[in-house]
C-alpha atoms as an extended CHARMM CRD file, in Angstrom:
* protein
*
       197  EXT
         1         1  UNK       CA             58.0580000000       36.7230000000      117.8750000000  PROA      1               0.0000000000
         2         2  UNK       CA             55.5460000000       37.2470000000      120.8260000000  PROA      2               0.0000000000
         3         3  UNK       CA             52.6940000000       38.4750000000      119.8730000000  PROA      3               0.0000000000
         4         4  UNK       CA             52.8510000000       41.5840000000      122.3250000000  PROA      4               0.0000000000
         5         5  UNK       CA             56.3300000000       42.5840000000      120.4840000000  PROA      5               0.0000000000
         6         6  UNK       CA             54.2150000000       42.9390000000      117.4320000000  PROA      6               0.0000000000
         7         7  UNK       CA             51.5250000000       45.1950000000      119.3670000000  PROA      7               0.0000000000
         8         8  UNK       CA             54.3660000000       47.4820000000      120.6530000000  PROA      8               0.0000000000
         9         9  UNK       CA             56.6870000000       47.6920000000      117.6000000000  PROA      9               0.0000000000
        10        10  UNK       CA             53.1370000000       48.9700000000      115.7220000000  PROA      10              0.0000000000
        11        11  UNK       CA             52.1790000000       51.3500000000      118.7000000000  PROA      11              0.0000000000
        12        12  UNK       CA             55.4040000000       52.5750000000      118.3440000000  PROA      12              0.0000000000
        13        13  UNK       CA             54.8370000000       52.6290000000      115.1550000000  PROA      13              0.0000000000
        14        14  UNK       CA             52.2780000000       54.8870000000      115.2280000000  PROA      14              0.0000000000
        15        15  UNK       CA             53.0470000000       57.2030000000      117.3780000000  PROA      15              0.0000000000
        16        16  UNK       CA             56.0420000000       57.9910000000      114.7950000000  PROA      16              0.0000000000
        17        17  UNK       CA             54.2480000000       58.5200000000      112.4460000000  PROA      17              0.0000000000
        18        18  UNK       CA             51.6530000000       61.0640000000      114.4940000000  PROA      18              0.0000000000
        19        19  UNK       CA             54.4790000000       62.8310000000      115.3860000000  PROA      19              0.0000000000
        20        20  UNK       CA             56.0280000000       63.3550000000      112.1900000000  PROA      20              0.0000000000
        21        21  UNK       CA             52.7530000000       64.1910000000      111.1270000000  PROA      21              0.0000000000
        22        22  UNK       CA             52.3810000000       67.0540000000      113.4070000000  PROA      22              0.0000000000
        23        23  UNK       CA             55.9710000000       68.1930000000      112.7220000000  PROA      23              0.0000000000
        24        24  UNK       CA             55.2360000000       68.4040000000      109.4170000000  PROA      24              0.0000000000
        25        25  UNK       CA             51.9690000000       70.2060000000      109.3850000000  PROA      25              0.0000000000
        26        26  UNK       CA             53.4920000000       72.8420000000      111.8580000000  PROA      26              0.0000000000
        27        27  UNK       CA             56.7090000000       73.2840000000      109.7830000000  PROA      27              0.0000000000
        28        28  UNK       CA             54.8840000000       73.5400000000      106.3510000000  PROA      28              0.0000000000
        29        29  UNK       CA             55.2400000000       77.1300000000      104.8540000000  PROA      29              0.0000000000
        30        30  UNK       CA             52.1580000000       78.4310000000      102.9110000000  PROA      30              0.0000000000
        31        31  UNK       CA             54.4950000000       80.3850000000      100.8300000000  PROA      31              0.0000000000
        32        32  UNK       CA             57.8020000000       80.3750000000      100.1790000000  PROA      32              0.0000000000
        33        33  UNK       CA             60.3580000000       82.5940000000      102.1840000000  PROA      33              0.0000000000
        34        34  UNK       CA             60.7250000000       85.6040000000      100.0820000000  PROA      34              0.0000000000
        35        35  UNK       CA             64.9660000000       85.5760000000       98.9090000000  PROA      35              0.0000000000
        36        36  UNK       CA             65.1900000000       89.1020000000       97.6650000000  PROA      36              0.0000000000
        37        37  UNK       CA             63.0190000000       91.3280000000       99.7120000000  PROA      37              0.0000000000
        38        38  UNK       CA             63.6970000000       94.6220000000       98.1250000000  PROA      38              0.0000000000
        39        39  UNK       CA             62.1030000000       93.9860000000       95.1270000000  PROA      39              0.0000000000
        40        40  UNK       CA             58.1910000000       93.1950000000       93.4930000000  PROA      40              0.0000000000
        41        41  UNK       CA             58.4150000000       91.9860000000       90.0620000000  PROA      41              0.0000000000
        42        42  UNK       CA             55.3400000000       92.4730000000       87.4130000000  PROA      42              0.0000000000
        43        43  UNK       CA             54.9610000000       88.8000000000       85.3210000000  PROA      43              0.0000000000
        44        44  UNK       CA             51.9260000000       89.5690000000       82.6660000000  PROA      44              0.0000000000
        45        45  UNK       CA             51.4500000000       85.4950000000       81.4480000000  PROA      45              0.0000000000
        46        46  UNK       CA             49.6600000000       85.0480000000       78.2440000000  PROA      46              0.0000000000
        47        47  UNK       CA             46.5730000000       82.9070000000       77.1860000000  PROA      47              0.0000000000
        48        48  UNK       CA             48.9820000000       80.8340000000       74.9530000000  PROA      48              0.0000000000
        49        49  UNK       CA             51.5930000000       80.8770000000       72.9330000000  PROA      49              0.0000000000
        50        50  UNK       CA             49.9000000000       81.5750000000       69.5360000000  PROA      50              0.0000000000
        51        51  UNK       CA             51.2510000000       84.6540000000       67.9460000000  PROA      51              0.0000000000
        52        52  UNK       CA             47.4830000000       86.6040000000       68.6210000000  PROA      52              0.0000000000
        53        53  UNK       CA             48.2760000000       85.7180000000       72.7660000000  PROA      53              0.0000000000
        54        54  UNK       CA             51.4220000000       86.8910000000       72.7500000000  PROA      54              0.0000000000
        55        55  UNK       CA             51.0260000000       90.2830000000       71.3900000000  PROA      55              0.0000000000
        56        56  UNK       CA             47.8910000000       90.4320000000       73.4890000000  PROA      56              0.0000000000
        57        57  UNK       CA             49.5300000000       90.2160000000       76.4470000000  PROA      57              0.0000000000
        58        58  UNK       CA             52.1280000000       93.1880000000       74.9630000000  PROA      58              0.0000000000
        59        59  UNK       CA             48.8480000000       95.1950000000       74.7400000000  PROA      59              0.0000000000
        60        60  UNK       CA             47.8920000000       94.2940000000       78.5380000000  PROA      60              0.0000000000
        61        61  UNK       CA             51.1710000000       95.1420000000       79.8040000000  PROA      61              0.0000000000
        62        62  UNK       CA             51.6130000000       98.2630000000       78.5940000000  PROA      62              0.0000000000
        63        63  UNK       CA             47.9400000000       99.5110000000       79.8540000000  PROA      63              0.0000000000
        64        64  UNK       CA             49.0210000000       97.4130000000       83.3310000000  PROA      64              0.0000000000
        65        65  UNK       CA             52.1820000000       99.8450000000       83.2600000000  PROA      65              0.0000000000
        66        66  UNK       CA             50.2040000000      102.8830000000       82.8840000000  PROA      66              0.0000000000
        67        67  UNK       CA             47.8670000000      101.9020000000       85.6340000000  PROA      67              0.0000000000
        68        68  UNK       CA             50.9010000000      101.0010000000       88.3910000000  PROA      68              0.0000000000
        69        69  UNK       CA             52.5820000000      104.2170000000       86.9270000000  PROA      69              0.0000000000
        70        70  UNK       CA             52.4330000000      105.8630000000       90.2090000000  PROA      70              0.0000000000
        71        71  UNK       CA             54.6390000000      103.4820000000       92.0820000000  PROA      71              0.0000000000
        72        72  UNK       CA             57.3280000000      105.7510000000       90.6800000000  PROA      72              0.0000000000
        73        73  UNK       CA             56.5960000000      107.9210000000       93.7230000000  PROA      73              0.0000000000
        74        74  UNK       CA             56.7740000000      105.4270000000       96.0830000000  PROA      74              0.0000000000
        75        75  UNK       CA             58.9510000000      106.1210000000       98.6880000000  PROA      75              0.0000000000
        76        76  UNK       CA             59.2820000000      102.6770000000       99.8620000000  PROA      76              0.0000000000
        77        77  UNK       CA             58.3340000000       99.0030000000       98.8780000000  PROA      77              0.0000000000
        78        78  UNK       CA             55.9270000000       98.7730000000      101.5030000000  PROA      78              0.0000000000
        79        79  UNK       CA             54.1810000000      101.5420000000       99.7140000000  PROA      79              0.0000000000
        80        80  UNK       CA             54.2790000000      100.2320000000       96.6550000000  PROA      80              0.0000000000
        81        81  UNK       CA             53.0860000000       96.6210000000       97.9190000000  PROA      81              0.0000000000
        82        82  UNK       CA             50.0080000000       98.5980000000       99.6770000000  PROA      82              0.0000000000
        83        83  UNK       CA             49.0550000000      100.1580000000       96.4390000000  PROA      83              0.0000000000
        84        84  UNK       CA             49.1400000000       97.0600000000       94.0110000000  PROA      84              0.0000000000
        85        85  UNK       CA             47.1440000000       94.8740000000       96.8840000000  PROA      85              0.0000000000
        86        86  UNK       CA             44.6000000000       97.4150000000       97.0080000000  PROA      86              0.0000000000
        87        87  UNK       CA             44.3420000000       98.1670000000       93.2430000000  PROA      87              0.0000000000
        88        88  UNK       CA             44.4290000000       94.0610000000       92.0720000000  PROA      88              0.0000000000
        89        89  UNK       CA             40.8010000000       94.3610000000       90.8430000000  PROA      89              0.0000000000
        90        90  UNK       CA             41.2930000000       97.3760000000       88.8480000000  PROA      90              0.0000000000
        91        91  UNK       CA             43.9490000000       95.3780000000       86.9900000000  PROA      91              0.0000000000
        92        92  UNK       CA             41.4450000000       92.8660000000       86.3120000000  PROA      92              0.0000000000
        93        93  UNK       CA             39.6350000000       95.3840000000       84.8300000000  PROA      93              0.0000000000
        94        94  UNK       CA             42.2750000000       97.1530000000       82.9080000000  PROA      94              0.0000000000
        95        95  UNK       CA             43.5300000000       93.6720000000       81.4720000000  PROA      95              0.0000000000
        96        96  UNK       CA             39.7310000000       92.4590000000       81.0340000000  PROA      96              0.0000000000
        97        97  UNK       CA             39.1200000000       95.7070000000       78.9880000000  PROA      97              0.0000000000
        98        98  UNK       CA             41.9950000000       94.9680000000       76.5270000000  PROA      98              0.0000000000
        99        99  UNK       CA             41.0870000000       91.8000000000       75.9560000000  PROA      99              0.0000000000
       100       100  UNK       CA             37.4380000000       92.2860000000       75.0330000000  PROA      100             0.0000000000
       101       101  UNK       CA             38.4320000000       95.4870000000       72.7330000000  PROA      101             0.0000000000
       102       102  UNK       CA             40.6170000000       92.7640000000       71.1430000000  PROA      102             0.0000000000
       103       103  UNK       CA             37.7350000000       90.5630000000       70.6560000000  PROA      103             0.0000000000
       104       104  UNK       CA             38.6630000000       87.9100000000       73.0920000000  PROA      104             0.0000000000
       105       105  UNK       CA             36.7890000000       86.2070000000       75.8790000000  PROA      105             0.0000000000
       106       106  UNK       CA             39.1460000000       84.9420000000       78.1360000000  PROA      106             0.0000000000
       107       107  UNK       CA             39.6180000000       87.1970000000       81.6520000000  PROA      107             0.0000000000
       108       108  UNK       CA             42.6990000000       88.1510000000       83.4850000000  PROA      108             0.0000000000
       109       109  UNK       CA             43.4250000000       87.4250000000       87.1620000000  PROA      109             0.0000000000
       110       110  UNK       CA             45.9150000000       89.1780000000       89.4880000000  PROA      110             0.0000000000
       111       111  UNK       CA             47.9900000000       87.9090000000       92.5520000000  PROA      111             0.0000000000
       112       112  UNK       CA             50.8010000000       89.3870000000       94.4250000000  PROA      112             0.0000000000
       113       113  UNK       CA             52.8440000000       86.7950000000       96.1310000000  PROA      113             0.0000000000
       114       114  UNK       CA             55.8720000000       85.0210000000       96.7210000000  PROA      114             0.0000000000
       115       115  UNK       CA             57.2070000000       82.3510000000       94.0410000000  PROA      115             0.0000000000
       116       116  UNK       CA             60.0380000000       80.9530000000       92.6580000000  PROA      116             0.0000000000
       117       117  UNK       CA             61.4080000000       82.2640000000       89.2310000000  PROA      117             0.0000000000
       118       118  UNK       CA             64.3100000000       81.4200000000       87.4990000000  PROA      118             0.0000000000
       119       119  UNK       CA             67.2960000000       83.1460000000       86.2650000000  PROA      119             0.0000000000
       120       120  UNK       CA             66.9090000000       86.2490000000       84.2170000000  PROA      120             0.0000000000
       121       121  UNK       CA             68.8400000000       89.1230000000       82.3240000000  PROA      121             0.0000000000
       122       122  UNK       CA             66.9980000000       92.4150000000       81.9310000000  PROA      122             0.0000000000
       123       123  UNK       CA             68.7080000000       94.8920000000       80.0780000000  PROA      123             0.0000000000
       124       124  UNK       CA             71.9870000000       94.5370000000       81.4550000000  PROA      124             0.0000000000
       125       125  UNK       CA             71.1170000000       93.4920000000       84.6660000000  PROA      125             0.0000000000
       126       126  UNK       CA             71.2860000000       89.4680000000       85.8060000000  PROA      126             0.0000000000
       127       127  UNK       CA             68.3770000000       88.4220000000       88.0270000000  PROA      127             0.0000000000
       128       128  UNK       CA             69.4720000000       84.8320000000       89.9020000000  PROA      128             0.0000000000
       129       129  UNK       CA             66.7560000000       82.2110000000       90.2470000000  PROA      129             0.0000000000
       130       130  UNK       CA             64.6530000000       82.2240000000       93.5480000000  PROA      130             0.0000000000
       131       131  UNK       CA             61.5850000000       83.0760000000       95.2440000000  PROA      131             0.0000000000
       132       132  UNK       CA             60.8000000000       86.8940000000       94.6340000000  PROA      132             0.0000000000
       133       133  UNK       CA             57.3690000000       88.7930000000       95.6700000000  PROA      133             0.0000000000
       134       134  UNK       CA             55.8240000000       89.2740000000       92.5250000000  PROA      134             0.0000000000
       135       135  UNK       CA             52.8270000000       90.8020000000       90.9490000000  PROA      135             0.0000000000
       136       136  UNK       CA             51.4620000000       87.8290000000       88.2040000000  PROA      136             0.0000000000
       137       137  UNK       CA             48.8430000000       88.8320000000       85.7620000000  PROA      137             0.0000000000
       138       138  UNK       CA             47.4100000000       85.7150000000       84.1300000000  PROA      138             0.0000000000
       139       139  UNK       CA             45.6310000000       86.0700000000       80.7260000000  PROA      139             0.0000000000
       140       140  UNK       CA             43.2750000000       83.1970000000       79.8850000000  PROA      140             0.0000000000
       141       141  UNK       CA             44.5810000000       79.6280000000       80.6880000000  PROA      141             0.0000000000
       142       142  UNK       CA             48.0490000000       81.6860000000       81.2310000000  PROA      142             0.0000000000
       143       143  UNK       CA             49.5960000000       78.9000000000       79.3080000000  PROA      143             0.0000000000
       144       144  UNK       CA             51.5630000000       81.0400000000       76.7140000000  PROA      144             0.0000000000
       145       145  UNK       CA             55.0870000000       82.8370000000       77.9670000000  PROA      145             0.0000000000
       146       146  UNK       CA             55.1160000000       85.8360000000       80.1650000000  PROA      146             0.0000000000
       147       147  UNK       CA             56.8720000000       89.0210000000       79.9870000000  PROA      147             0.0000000000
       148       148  UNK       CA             57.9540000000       90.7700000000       82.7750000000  PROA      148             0.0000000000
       149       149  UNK       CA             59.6810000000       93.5720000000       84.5400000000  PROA      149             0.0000000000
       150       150  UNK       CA             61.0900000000       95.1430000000       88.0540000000  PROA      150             0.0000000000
       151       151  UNK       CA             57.7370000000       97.0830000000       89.9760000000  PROA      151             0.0000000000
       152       152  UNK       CA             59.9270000000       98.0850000000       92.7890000000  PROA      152             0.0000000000
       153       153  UNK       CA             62.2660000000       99.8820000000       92.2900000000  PROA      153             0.0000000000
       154       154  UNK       CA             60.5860000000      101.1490000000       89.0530000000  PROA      154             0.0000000000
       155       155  UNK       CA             62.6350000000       99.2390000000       86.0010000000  PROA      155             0.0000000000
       156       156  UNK       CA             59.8300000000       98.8350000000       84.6350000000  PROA      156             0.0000000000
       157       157  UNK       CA             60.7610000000      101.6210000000       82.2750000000  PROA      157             0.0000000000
       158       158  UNK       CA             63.8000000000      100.8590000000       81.6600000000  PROA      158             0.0000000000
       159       159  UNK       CA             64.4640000000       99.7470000000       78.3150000000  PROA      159             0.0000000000
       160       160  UNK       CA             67.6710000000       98.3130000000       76.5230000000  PROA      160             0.0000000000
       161       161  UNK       CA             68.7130000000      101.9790000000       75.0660000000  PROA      161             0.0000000000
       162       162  UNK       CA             67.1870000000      103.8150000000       78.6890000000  PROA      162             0.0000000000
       163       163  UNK       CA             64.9140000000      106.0380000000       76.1670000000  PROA      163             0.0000000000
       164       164  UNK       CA             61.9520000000      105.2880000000       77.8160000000  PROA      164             0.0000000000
       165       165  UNK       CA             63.4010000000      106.5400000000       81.2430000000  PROA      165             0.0000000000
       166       166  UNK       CA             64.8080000000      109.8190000000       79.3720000000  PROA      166             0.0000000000
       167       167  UNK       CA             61.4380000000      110.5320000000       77.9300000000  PROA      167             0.0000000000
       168       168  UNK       CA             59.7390000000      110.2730000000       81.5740000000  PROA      168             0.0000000000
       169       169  UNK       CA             62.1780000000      112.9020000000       82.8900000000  PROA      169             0.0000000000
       170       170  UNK       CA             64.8550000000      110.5180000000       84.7680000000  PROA      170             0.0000000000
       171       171  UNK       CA             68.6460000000      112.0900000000       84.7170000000  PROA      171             0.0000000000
       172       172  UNK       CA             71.3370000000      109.7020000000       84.4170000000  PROA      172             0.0000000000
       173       173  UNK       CA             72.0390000000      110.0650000000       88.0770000000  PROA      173             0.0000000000
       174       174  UNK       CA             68.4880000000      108.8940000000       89.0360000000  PROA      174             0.0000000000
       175       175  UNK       CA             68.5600000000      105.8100000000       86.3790000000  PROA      175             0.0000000000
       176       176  UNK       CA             72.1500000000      105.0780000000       88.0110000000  PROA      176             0.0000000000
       177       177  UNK       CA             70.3620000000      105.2460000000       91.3330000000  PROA      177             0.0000000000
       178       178  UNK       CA             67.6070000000      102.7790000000       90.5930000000  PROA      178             0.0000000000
       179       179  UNK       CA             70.0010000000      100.6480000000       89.0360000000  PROA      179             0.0000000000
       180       180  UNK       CA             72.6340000000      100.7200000000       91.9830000000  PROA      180             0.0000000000
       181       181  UNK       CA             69.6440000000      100.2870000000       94.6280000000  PROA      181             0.0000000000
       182       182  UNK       CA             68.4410000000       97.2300000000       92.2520000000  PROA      182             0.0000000000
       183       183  UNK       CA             71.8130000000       95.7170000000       92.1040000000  PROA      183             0.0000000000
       184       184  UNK       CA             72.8060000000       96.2000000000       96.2500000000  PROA      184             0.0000000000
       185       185  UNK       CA             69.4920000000       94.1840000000       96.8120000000  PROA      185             0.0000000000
       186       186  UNK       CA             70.5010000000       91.5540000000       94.3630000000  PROA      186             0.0000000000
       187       187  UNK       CA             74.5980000000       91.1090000000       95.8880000000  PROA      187             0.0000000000
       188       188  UNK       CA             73.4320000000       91.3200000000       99.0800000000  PROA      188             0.0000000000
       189       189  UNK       CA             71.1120000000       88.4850000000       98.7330000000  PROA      189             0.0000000000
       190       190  UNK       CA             73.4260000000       86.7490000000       96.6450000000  PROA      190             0.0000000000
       191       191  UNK       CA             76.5000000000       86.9910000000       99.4680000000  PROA      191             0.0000000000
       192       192  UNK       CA             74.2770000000       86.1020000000      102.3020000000  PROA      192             0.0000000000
       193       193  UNK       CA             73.7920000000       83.0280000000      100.3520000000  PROA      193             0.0000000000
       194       194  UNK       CA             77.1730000000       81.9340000000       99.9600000000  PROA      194             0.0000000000
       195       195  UNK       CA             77.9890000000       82.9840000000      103.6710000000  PROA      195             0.0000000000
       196       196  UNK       CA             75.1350000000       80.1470000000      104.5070000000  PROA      196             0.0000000000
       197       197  UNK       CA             76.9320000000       77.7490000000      102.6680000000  PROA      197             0.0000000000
């Protein structure tokens, strides 16, 4: 082999990989494309898994809940995205609070964005795996499980027996409607899938 064939095939070479390069760097997504757009999910993730953790993060939740309560007004998820970007210190705050007054030292950090979660029931509703927006609220290391619950549209509140949506003043009619919203997102997304494939 000539030693000029060698030049080339490494120019060549080269140039395939610059390319490639640049086609990947300009096709790289940041974050993930968002599969079920309707809805923001709350994930509260605890320190650990120890027993103290866990029931911790049970205490953060619920003051979290209280604090995003007004999202129940929101007329759209747009609003409701607006309101938890602007308030994602003051959940900081409200989780940092609990955990002091629980004599921990560990702080809490919140971020809405878009990442992949898999498969889940909640009450009798089944959530597929994919990328959903989401608002995470890590406890600590955030090494322990998470709970978590629908933001938009407000399921937060909705428990196994619906009690906690009676006692806020929902008719069945409105739960239905949440629930029938909820679950149009979820087949839609689910049949634009299989028409892709």
């Amino acid at each position: 082999m000539k030693n000029t064939d060698l030049k080339e095939k490494c120019i060549l070479s080269l140039i395939l990989v610059i390319v490639m390069g640049f086609i990947l760097f300009y096709t790289y997504e940041d974050e993930p494309a968002n599969q079920y757009s309707g809805i923001i999910r709350l994930h509260v993730i605890a320190n650990s898994d120890s027993a103290e953790d866990q029931n911790l993060k049970l205490k953060v939740r619920d003051q979290i809940i209280k604090e995003v309560g007004s999202l129940e007004k929101s007329q759209n998820i747009d609003e409701s995205r607006s309101y938890l970007e602007e308030h994602l210190g003051d959940m900081e705050k409200v989780a940092a609070k609990v955990i002091e007054e629980n004599g921990k030292e560990y702080g809490a950090q919140a971020d809405l964005g878009v990442r992949w979660i898999p498969a889940k029931t909640y009450g009798d509703m089944y959530f597929p795996a994919g990328n959903y927006e989401a608002l995470n609220l890590t406890l600590g290391d955030g090494k322990g499980q998470n709970w978590w619950c629908v933001l938009f549209p407000p399921l937060c509140l909705i428990e196994e027996d619906e009690d906690a949506m009676d006692d806020l003043g929902y008719s069945k009619d409105q739960q239905i409607q949440i629930k029938s919203k909820l679950m149009e997102i979820l087949n839609n997304k689910e049949n634009e899938k299989t028409d892709i494939i």
